[in-house]
Short mmCIF file of N, CA and C in Angstrom, two decimals:
data_model
loop_
_atom_site.label_atom_id
_atom_site.label_comp_id
_atom_site.label_asym_id
_atom_site.label_seq_id
_atom_site.Cartn_x
_atom_site.Cartn_y
_atom_site.Cartn_z
N MET A 1 0.83 -1.20 0.00
CA MET A 1 0.00 0.00 0.00
C MET A 1 0.88 1.26 0.00
N ARG A 2 1.95 1.20 0.77
CA ARG A 2 2.83 2.37 0.84
C ARG A 2 3.51 2.63 -0.51
N GLY A 3 3.91 1.56 -1.20
CA GLY A 3 4.52 1.69 -2.52
C GLY A 3 3.57 2.30 -3.53
N ARG A 4 2.31 1.89 -3.47
CA ARG A 4 1.31 2.47 -4.38
C ARG A 4 1.09 3.95 -4.08
N THR A 5 1.11 4.30 -2.81
CA THR A 5 0.93 5.71 -2.44
C THR A 5 2.08 6.56 -2.97
N VAL A 6 3.29 6.08 -2.81
CA VAL A 6 4.46 6.82 -3.30
C VAL A 6 4.43 6.90 -4.83
N GLY A 7 4.09 5.78 -5.49
CA GLY A 7 4.00 5.78 -6.95
C GLY A 7 2.94 6.73 -7.46
N THR A 8 1.79 6.74 -6.83
CA THR A 8 0.71 7.65 -7.23
C THR A 8 1.11 9.10 -7.03
N LYS A 9 1.83 9.37 -5.95
CA LYS A 9 2.28 10.74 -5.69
C LYS A 9 3.21 11.22 -6.80
N TRP A 10 4.17 10.41 -7.18
CA TRP A 10 5.12 10.82 -8.21
C TRP A 10 4.48 10.90 -9.58
N ILE A 11 3.56 9.99 -9.87
CA ILE A 11 2.86 10.06 -11.16
C ILE A 11 1.99 11.31 -11.22
N SER A 12 1.34 11.64 -10.12
CA SER A 12 0.49 12.83 -10.13
C SER A 12 1.32 14.11 -10.25
N TYR A 13 2.53 14.11 -9.70
CA TYR A 13 3.40 15.27 -9.86
C TYR A 13 3.92 15.39 -11.29
N GLY A 14 4.24 14.27 -11.89
CA GLY A 14 4.82 14.28 -13.22
C GLY A 14 3.82 14.11 -14.34
N PHE A 15 2.52 14.11 -14.02
CA PHE A 15 1.49 13.85 -15.01
C PHE A 15 1.55 14.85 -16.16
N PHE A 16 1.75 16.11 -15.85
CA PHE A 16 1.75 17.13 -16.89
C PHE A 16 2.99 17.01 -17.78
N LEU A 17 4.10 16.57 -17.22
CA LEU A 17 5.28 16.33 -18.04
C LEU A 17 5.06 15.13 -18.96
N ILE A 18 4.36 14.12 -18.46
CA ILE A 18 4.04 12.96 -19.28
C ILE A 18 3.13 13.38 -20.44
N ILE A 19 2.14 14.21 -20.14
CA ILE A 19 1.21 14.69 -21.17
C ILE A 19 1.97 15.51 -22.21
N LEU A 20 2.89 16.38 -21.77
CA LEU A 20 3.66 17.19 -22.72
C LEU A 20 4.56 16.31 -23.59
N ALA A 21 5.14 15.27 -23.01
CA ALA A 21 5.97 14.35 -23.80
C ALA A 21 5.11 13.60 -24.82
N PHE A 22 3.93 13.18 -24.40
CA PHE A 22 3.01 12.49 -25.30
C PHE A 22 2.58 13.43 -26.43
N ASP A 23 2.27 14.68 -26.10
CA ASP A 23 1.91 15.67 -27.12
C ASP A 23 3.08 15.95 -28.07
N ALA A 24 4.31 15.93 -27.54
CA ALA A 24 5.48 16.16 -28.40
C ALA A 24 5.64 15.03 -29.41
N VAL A 25 5.36 13.80 -29.00
CA VAL A 25 5.45 12.67 -29.92
C VAL A 25 4.36 12.76 -30.99
N ILE A 26 3.14 13.10 -30.58
CA ILE A 26 2.04 13.25 -31.54
C ILE A 26 2.35 14.37 -32.52
N ALA A 27 2.87 15.49 -32.02
CA ALA A 27 3.22 16.61 -32.89
C ALA A 27 4.34 16.21 -33.86
N ALA A 28 5.30 15.42 -33.40
CA ALA A 28 6.38 14.99 -34.28
C ALA A 28 5.86 14.10 -35.40
N VAL A 29 4.94 13.21 -35.08
CA VAL A 29 4.37 12.32 -36.11
C VAL A 29 3.57 13.14 -37.12
N LEU A 30 2.75 14.06 -36.62
CA LEU A 30 1.96 14.91 -37.53
C LEU A 30 2.87 15.81 -38.36
N PHE A 31 3.89 16.37 -37.73
CA PHE A 31 4.82 17.24 -38.44
C PHE A 31 5.53 16.48 -39.56
N ALA A 32 6.01 15.27 -39.25
CA ALA A 32 6.69 14.47 -40.26
C ALA A 32 5.74 14.12 -41.41
N THR A 33 4.51 13.80 -41.09
CA THR A 33 3.53 13.48 -42.12
C THR A 33 3.25 14.69 -43.00
N LEU A 34 3.06 15.84 -42.36
CA LEU A 34 2.76 17.06 -43.12
C LEU A 34 3.95 17.51 -43.95
N LYS A 35 5.12 17.48 -43.35
CA LYS A 35 6.32 18.02 -44.00
C LYS A 35 6.81 17.13 -45.14
N PHE A 36 6.88 15.83 -44.87
CA PHE A 36 7.51 14.94 -45.84
C PHE A 36 6.52 14.26 -46.78
N ALA A 37 5.35 13.90 -46.29
CA ALA A 37 4.39 13.21 -47.15
C ALA A 37 3.54 14.18 -47.95
N LEU A 38 3.20 15.32 -47.33
CA LEU A 38 2.30 16.27 -48.00
C LEU A 38 2.99 17.55 -48.44
N SER A 39 4.27 17.69 -48.16
CA SER A 39 5.06 18.88 -48.52
C SER A 39 4.43 20.19 -48.05
N ALA A 40 3.89 20.16 -46.86
CA ALA A 40 3.27 21.37 -46.30
C ALA A 40 4.34 22.25 -45.67
N ASP A 41 4.15 23.54 -45.78
CA ASP A 41 5.07 24.50 -45.17
C ASP A 41 4.59 24.78 -43.75
N VAL A 42 5.17 24.08 -42.79
CA VAL A 42 4.74 24.20 -41.40
C VAL A 42 5.95 24.00 -40.49
N LYS A 43 5.91 24.62 -39.32
CA LYS A 43 6.98 24.48 -38.33
C LYS A 43 6.52 23.53 -37.22
N TYR A 44 7.51 22.86 -36.61
CA TYR A 44 7.19 21.91 -35.55
C TYR A 44 6.51 22.59 -34.37
N LYS A 45 7.02 23.76 -33.99
CA LYS A 45 6.46 24.43 -32.81
C LYS A 45 4.99 24.82 -33.04
N THR A 46 4.61 25.11 -34.27
CA THR A 46 3.22 25.42 -34.58
C THR A 46 2.35 24.18 -34.44
N VAL A 47 2.84 23.05 -34.94
CA VAL A 47 2.08 21.80 -34.81
C VAL A 47 2.00 21.38 -33.35
N PHE A 48 3.08 21.57 -32.59
CA PHE A 48 3.06 21.23 -31.17
C PHE A 48 2.04 22.08 -30.42
N ALA A 49 2.00 23.38 -30.70
CA ALA A 49 1.01 24.25 -30.06
C ALA A 49 -0.40 23.83 -30.43
N LEU A 50 -0.60 23.46 -31.68
CA LEU A 50 -1.92 22.99 -32.12
C LEU A 50 -2.34 21.74 -31.36
N VAL A 51 -1.42 20.78 -31.21
CA VAL A 51 -1.73 19.54 -30.51
C VAL A 51 -2.06 19.82 -29.03
N VAL A 52 -1.32 20.71 -28.41
CA VAL A 52 -1.58 21.03 -27.01
C VAL A 52 -2.94 21.70 -26.85
N PHE A 53 -3.25 22.66 -27.69
CA PHE A 53 -4.53 23.35 -27.57
C PHE A 53 -5.70 22.48 -28.00
N ALA A 54 -5.50 21.60 -28.97
CA ALA A 54 -6.57 20.69 -29.37
C ALA A 54 -6.86 19.66 -28.28
N GLY A 55 -5.90 19.43 -27.41
CA GLY A 55 -6.09 18.49 -26.31
C GLY A 55 -6.84 19.06 -25.12
N LEU A 56 -7.21 20.32 -25.18
CA LEU A 56 -7.92 20.93 -24.05
C LEU A 56 -9.26 20.29 -23.71
N PRO A 57 -9.97 19.64 -24.63
CA PRO A 57 -11.19 18.92 -24.20
C PRO A 57 -10.91 17.81 -23.20
N GLY A 58 -9.66 17.47 -22.97
CA GLY A 58 -9.33 16.49 -21.94
C GLY A 58 -9.56 17.02 -20.55
N ILE A 59 -9.63 18.35 -20.40
CA ILE A 59 -9.87 18.93 -19.08
C ILE A 59 -11.27 18.61 -18.58
N PRO A 60 -12.34 18.85 -19.36
CA PRO A 60 -13.66 18.44 -18.85
C PRO A 60 -13.76 16.93 -18.63
N LYS A 61 -13.05 16.14 -19.44
CA LYS A 61 -13.05 14.69 -19.26
C LYS A 61 -12.45 14.33 -17.90
N ALA A 62 -11.33 14.97 -17.55
CA ALA A 62 -10.70 14.73 -16.26
C ALA A 62 -11.57 15.21 -15.11
N LEU A 63 -12.24 16.34 -15.31
CA LEU A 63 -13.14 16.85 -14.27
C LEU A 63 -14.33 15.91 -14.05
N LEU A 64 -14.89 15.38 -15.14
CA LEU A 64 -15.98 14.42 -15.00
C LEU A 64 -15.53 13.14 -14.31
N ALA A 65 -14.33 12.68 -14.64
CA ALA A 65 -13.80 11.47 -14.00
C ALA A 65 -13.56 11.72 -12.51
N SER A 66 -13.04 12.90 -12.15
CA SER A 66 -12.83 13.24 -10.75
C SER A 66 -14.14 13.36 -10.00
N LEU A 67 -15.11 13.99 -10.64
CA LEU A 67 -16.43 14.15 -10.02
C LEU A 67 -17.09 12.80 -9.78
N SER A 68 -16.99 11.89 -10.75
CA SER A 68 -17.61 10.58 -10.56
C SER A 68 -16.88 9.79 -9.48
N LEU A 69 -15.56 9.96 -9.37
CA LEU A 69 -14.80 9.29 -8.33
C LEU A 69 -15.19 9.79 -6.95
N VAL A 70 -15.32 11.11 -6.80
CA VAL A 70 -15.72 11.69 -5.51
C VAL A 70 -17.15 11.30 -5.18
N ALA A 71 -18.03 11.35 -6.18
CA ALA A 71 -19.44 10.99 -5.94
C ALA A 71 -19.56 9.52 -5.56
N ARG A 72 -18.75 8.68 -6.17
CA ARG A 72 -18.78 7.25 -5.86
C ARG A 72 -18.33 7.00 -4.42
N SER A 73 -17.36 7.76 -3.94
CA SER A 73 -16.86 7.53 -2.59
C SER A 73 -17.74 8.19 -1.53
N GLN A 74 -18.45 9.27 -1.89
CA GLN A 74 -19.26 9.98 -0.92
C GLN A 74 -20.70 9.46 -0.83
N CYS A 75 -21.22 8.98 -1.93
CA CYS A 75 -22.62 8.56 -1.97
C CYS A 75 -22.69 7.04 -2.07
N ARG A 76 -22.58 6.37 -0.95
CA ARG A 76 -22.55 4.92 -0.96
C ARG A 76 -23.91 4.32 -1.28
N PHE A 77 -24.97 5.08 -1.07
CA PHE A 77 -26.30 4.55 -1.34
C PHE A 77 -26.68 4.66 -2.81
N LEU A 78 -25.94 5.44 -3.57
CA LEU A 78 -26.20 5.58 -5.01
C LEU A 78 -25.43 4.51 -5.77
N TYR A 79 -26.04 3.98 -6.81
CA TYR A 79 -25.30 3.07 -7.69
C TYR A 79 -24.65 3.89 -8.79
N LEU A 80 -23.35 3.90 -8.79
CA LEU A 80 -22.60 4.58 -9.84
C LEU A 80 -21.69 3.54 -10.49
N PRO A 81 -21.74 3.42 -11.80
CA PRO A 81 -20.91 2.40 -12.46
C PRO A 81 -19.43 2.69 -12.31
N GLU A 82 -18.62 1.66 -12.45
CA GLU A 82 -17.17 1.81 -12.31
C GLU A 82 -16.56 2.57 -13.48
N SER A 83 -17.13 2.43 -14.65
CA SER A 83 -16.59 3.09 -15.84
C SER A 83 -17.40 4.35 -16.13
N ASP A 84 -16.82 5.24 -16.89
CA ASP A 84 -17.54 6.45 -17.27
C ASP A 84 -18.41 6.15 -18.47
N CYS A 85 -19.66 6.58 -18.42
CA CYS A 85 -20.63 6.18 -19.44
C CYS A 85 -20.49 6.97 -20.74
N TYR A 86 -19.55 7.90 -20.84
CA TYR A 86 -19.36 8.60 -22.10
C TYR A 86 -18.43 7.81 -23.02
N GLU A 87 -17.86 6.72 -22.54
CA GLU A 87 -17.05 5.84 -23.39
C GLU A 87 -17.92 4.73 -23.92
N SER A 88 -17.68 4.31 -25.17
CA SER A 88 -18.48 3.23 -25.71
C SER A 88 -18.08 1.88 -25.13
N GLY A 89 -16.92 1.79 -24.51
CA GLY A 89 -16.51 0.56 -23.85
C GLY A 89 -17.27 0.29 -22.57
N TYR A 90 -18.05 1.25 -22.14
CA TYR A 90 -18.87 1.13 -20.93
C TYR A 90 -19.84 -0.05 -21.03
N PHE A 91 -20.26 -0.37 -22.23
CA PHE A 91 -21.28 -1.38 -22.44
C PHE A 91 -20.71 -2.79 -22.62
N VAL A 92 -19.39 -2.94 -22.51
CA VAL A 92 -18.74 -4.23 -22.72
C VAL A 92 -18.03 -4.65 -21.44
N ASP A 93 -18.11 -5.93 -21.11
CA ASP A 93 -17.41 -6.47 -19.96
C ASP A 93 -15.93 -6.66 -20.31
N PRO A 94 -15.02 -5.94 -19.64
CA PRO A 94 -13.60 -6.04 -20.02
C PRO A 94 -13.00 -7.41 -19.73
N ALA A 95 -13.54 -8.13 -18.76
CA ALA A 95 -13.00 -9.46 -18.45
C ALA A 95 -13.41 -10.47 -19.52
N ALA A 96 -14.61 -10.34 -20.04
CA ALA A 96 -15.10 -11.30 -21.04
C ALA A 96 -14.57 -11.00 -22.44
N HIS A 97 -14.46 -9.73 -22.79
CA HIS A 97 -14.05 -9.33 -24.14
C HIS A 97 -12.97 -8.24 -24.06
N PRO A 98 -11.74 -8.59 -23.70
CA PRO A 98 -10.71 -7.54 -23.54
C PRO A 98 -10.33 -6.83 -24.84
N ILE A 99 -10.37 -7.54 -25.96
CA ILE A 99 -9.99 -6.93 -27.23
C ILE A 99 -11.06 -5.93 -27.68
N LEU A 100 -12.32 -6.35 -27.60
CA LEU A 100 -13.42 -5.45 -27.95
C LEU A 100 -13.48 -4.26 -27.01
N TYR A 101 -13.22 -4.51 -25.73
CA TYR A 101 -13.21 -3.42 -24.75
C TYR A 101 -12.10 -2.42 -25.07
N SER A 102 -10.91 -2.92 -25.43
CA SER A 102 -9.81 -2.03 -25.79
C SER A 102 -10.15 -1.20 -27.02
N PHE A 103 -10.82 -1.81 -27.98
CA PHE A 103 -11.22 -1.09 -29.19
C PHE A 103 -12.25 -0.02 -28.88
N LEU A 104 -13.28 -0.37 -28.13
CA LEU A 104 -14.39 0.56 -27.91
C LEU A 104 -14.06 1.69 -26.94
N THR A 105 -13.14 1.47 -26.00
CA THR A 105 -12.80 2.56 -25.08
C THR A 105 -12.02 3.67 -25.77
N SER A 106 -11.58 3.43 -26.99
CA SER A 106 -10.88 4.49 -27.73
C SER A 106 -11.84 5.54 -28.25
N PHE A 107 -13.11 5.23 -28.29
CA PHE A 107 -14.10 6.14 -28.86
C PHE A 107 -14.94 6.76 -27.76
N ASP A 108 -14.66 7.99 -27.43
CA ASP A 108 -15.53 8.76 -26.56
C ASP A 108 -15.67 10.16 -27.15
N ILE A 109 -16.60 10.89 -26.63
CA ILE A 109 -16.94 12.20 -27.21
C ILE A 109 -15.76 13.17 -27.12
N PHE A 110 -14.96 13.06 -26.07
CA PHE A 110 -13.85 13.99 -25.90
C PHE A 110 -12.69 13.67 -26.85
N THR A 111 -12.47 12.40 -27.13
CA THR A 111 -11.43 12.02 -28.08
C THR A 111 -11.80 12.46 -29.49
N ILE A 112 -13.04 12.23 -29.88
CA ILE A 112 -13.50 12.66 -31.21
C ILE A 112 -13.42 14.17 -31.32
N TRP A 113 -13.81 14.86 -30.26
CA TRP A 113 -13.73 16.33 -30.22
C TRP A 113 -12.28 16.78 -30.45
N THR A 114 -11.33 16.15 -29.77
CA THR A 114 -9.92 16.50 -29.91
C THR A 114 -9.43 16.23 -31.33
N LEU A 115 -9.83 15.11 -31.91
CA LEU A 115 -9.40 14.78 -33.27
C LEU A 115 -9.95 15.78 -34.29
N VAL A 116 -11.20 16.16 -34.12
CA VAL A 116 -11.80 17.13 -35.04
C VAL A 116 -11.11 18.49 -34.90
N LEU A 117 -10.84 18.91 -33.67
CA LEU A 117 -10.13 20.18 -33.47
C LEU A 117 -8.74 20.14 -34.10
N THR A 118 -8.06 19.01 -33.98
CA THR A 118 -6.73 18.89 -34.57
C THR A 118 -6.79 18.98 -36.08
N ALA A 119 -7.76 18.29 -36.68
CA ALA A 119 -7.89 18.34 -38.14
C ALA A 119 -8.25 19.73 -38.63
N ILE A 120 -9.15 20.40 -37.94
CA ILE A 120 -9.52 21.77 -38.32
C ILE A 120 -8.31 22.69 -38.17
N GLY A 121 -7.56 22.51 -37.09
CA GLY A 121 -6.37 23.33 -36.88
C GLY A 121 -5.32 23.11 -37.96
N LEU A 122 -5.15 21.85 -38.38
CA LEU A 122 -4.18 21.58 -39.45
C LEU A 122 -4.58 22.25 -40.75
N THR A 123 -5.88 22.31 -41.02
CA THR A 123 -6.31 23.01 -42.25
C THR A 123 -6.04 24.50 -42.14
N CYS A 124 -6.13 25.03 -40.94
CA CYS A 124 -5.91 26.47 -40.77
C CYS A 124 -4.43 26.85 -40.83
N ILE A 125 -3.55 26.01 -40.27
CA ILE A 125 -2.13 26.40 -40.23
C ILE A 125 -1.35 25.97 -41.47
N THR A 126 -1.92 25.10 -42.28
CA THR A 126 -1.28 24.70 -43.53
C THR A 126 -2.21 25.01 -44.69
N LYS A 127 -1.75 24.76 -45.87
CA LYS A 127 -2.59 25.01 -47.04
C LYS A 127 -3.15 23.70 -47.61
N ILE A 128 -3.25 22.68 -46.76
CA ILE A 128 -3.81 21.41 -47.23
C ILE A 128 -5.32 21.46 -47.11
N LYS A 129 -5.99 20.62 -47.87
CA LYS A 129 -7.45 20.59 -47.86
C LYS A 129 -7.94 19.95 -46.57
N SER A 130 -9.16 20.28 -46.20
CA SER A 130 -9.70 19.77 -44.94
C SER A 130 -9.86 18.25 -44.98
N GLY A 131 -10.23 17.70 -46.12
CA GLY A 131 -10.36 16.25 -46.24
C GLY A 131 -9.04 15.55 -46.00
N THR A 132 -7.96 16.13 -46.50
CA THR A 132 -6.63 15.57 -46.29
C THR A 132 -6.23 15.65 -44.83
N ALA A 133 -6.53 16.78 -44.19
CA ALA A 133 -6.21 16.93 -42.76
C ALA A 133 -6.98 15.92 -41.92
N PHE A 134 -8.26 15.73 -42.22
CA PHE A 134 -9.05 14.74 -41.48
C PHE A 134 -8.52 13.33 -41.73
N ALA A 135 -8.09 13.05 -42.97
CA ALA A 135 -7.54 11.73 -43.29
C ALA A 135 -6.25 11.47 -42.53
N VAL A 136 -5.38 12.49 -42.43
CA VAL A 136 -4.13 12.34 -41.69
C VAL A 136 -4.40 12.09 -40.21
N VAL A 137 -5.24 12.92 -39.61
CA VAL A 137 -5.49 12.82 -38.17
C VAL A 137 -6.20 11.50 -37.83
N PHE A 138 -7.26 11.20 -38.55
CA PHE A 138 -8.00 9.98 -38.24
C PHE A 138 -7.25 8.73 -38.68
N GLY A 139 -6.38 8.85 -39.68
CA GLY A 139 -5.55 7.72 -40.09
C GLY A 139 -4.55 7.34 -39.01
N TRP A 140 -3.88 8.34 -38.44
CA TRP A 140 -2.94 8.05 -37.35
C TRP A 140 -3.68 7.57 -36.10
N PHE A 141 -4.89 8.08 -35.87
CA PHE A 141 -5.70 7.61 -34.74
C PHE A 141 -6.06 6.14 -34.93
N ALA A 142 -6.42 5.77 -36.16
CA ALA A 142 -6.75 4.37 -36.45
C ALA A 142 -5.52 3.48 -36.25
N ALA A 143 -4.35 3.96 -36.65
CA ALA A 143 -3.12 3.18 -36.44
C ALA A 143 -2.85 3.00 -34.95
N ALA A 144 -3.07 4.04 -34.16
CA ALA A 144 -2.87 3.93 -32.71
C ALA A 144 -3.86 2.95 -32.09
N ILE A 145 -5.10 2.98 -32.56
CA ILE A 145 -6.11 2.05 -32.05
C ILE A 145 -5.71 0.62 -32.38
N LEU A 146 -5.24 0.39 -33.60
CA LEU A 146 -4.83 -0.96 -33.99
C LEU A 146 -3.66 -1.45 -33.14
N MET A 147 -2.73 -0.57 -32.80
CA MET A 147 -1.64 -0.97 -31.93
C MET A 147 -2.15 -1.31 -30.53
N GLY A 148 -3.09 -0.52 -30.01
CA GLY A 148 -3.67 -0.81 -28.70
C GLY A 148 -4.46 -2.11 -28.68
N VAL A 149 -5.23 -2.35 -29.72
CA VAL A 149 -6.00 -3.59 -29.81
C VAL A 149 -5.04 -4.77 -29.97
N GLY A 150 -3.98 -4.59 -30.73
CA GLY A 150 -2.98 -5.65 -30.86
C GLY A 150 -2.31 -5.98 -29.54
N ALA A 151 -2.00 -4.94 -28.76
CA ALA A 151 -1.41 -5.17 -27.44
C ALA A 151 -2.40 -5.90 -26.53
N ALA A 152 -3.67 -5.51 -26.61
CA ALA A 152 -4.68 -6.19 -25.80
C ALA A 152 -4.83 -7.64 -26.22
N ALA A 153 -4.70 -7.91 -27.53
CA ALA A 153 -4.81 -9.29 -28.00
C ALA A 153 -3.60 -10.12 -27.56
N ILE A 154 -2.42 -9.51 -27.55
CA ILE A 154 -1.22 -10.23 -27.15
C ILE A 154 -1.25 -10.56 -25.65
N PHE A 155 -1.65 -9.59 -24.83
CA PHE A 155 -1.56 -9.77 -23.40
C PHE A 155 -2.84 -10.31 -22.75
N SER A 156 -3.84 -10.68 -23.53
CA SER A 156 -5.06 -11.22 -22.92
C SER A 156 -5.08 -12.72 -22.99
#
């Protein structure tokens, strides 16, 4: 228990650095795709800023998760599900179908919102068409989902 407490403390302190590192990797992938595959005139720092600002819908998601956690601990007489109901994986039992659960938890309203904001932002900061920007963003998202589902299939 003490080890978990110490681990949680350090993860919570470094959470924002982890998010920034994750955003830097996403920006690097998008930058490389835009620069080398589509020959777009764009700078890395612009794409990084776009990724950070497009990720702001994660704040209400975190607030909802915190609120449900507090409500679950304070209101013992209320039935509150363990998972958040804005994820489509909410309707699947993770123990029975881990691969399907991994696939469906990737789709929630906040993730789609972030992807759409990223695609719209890419159309604004580059001279590529909006369809191309949506294809790039959702294509990389599909690749990430396939890697996650593959990992779930390997480790289940």
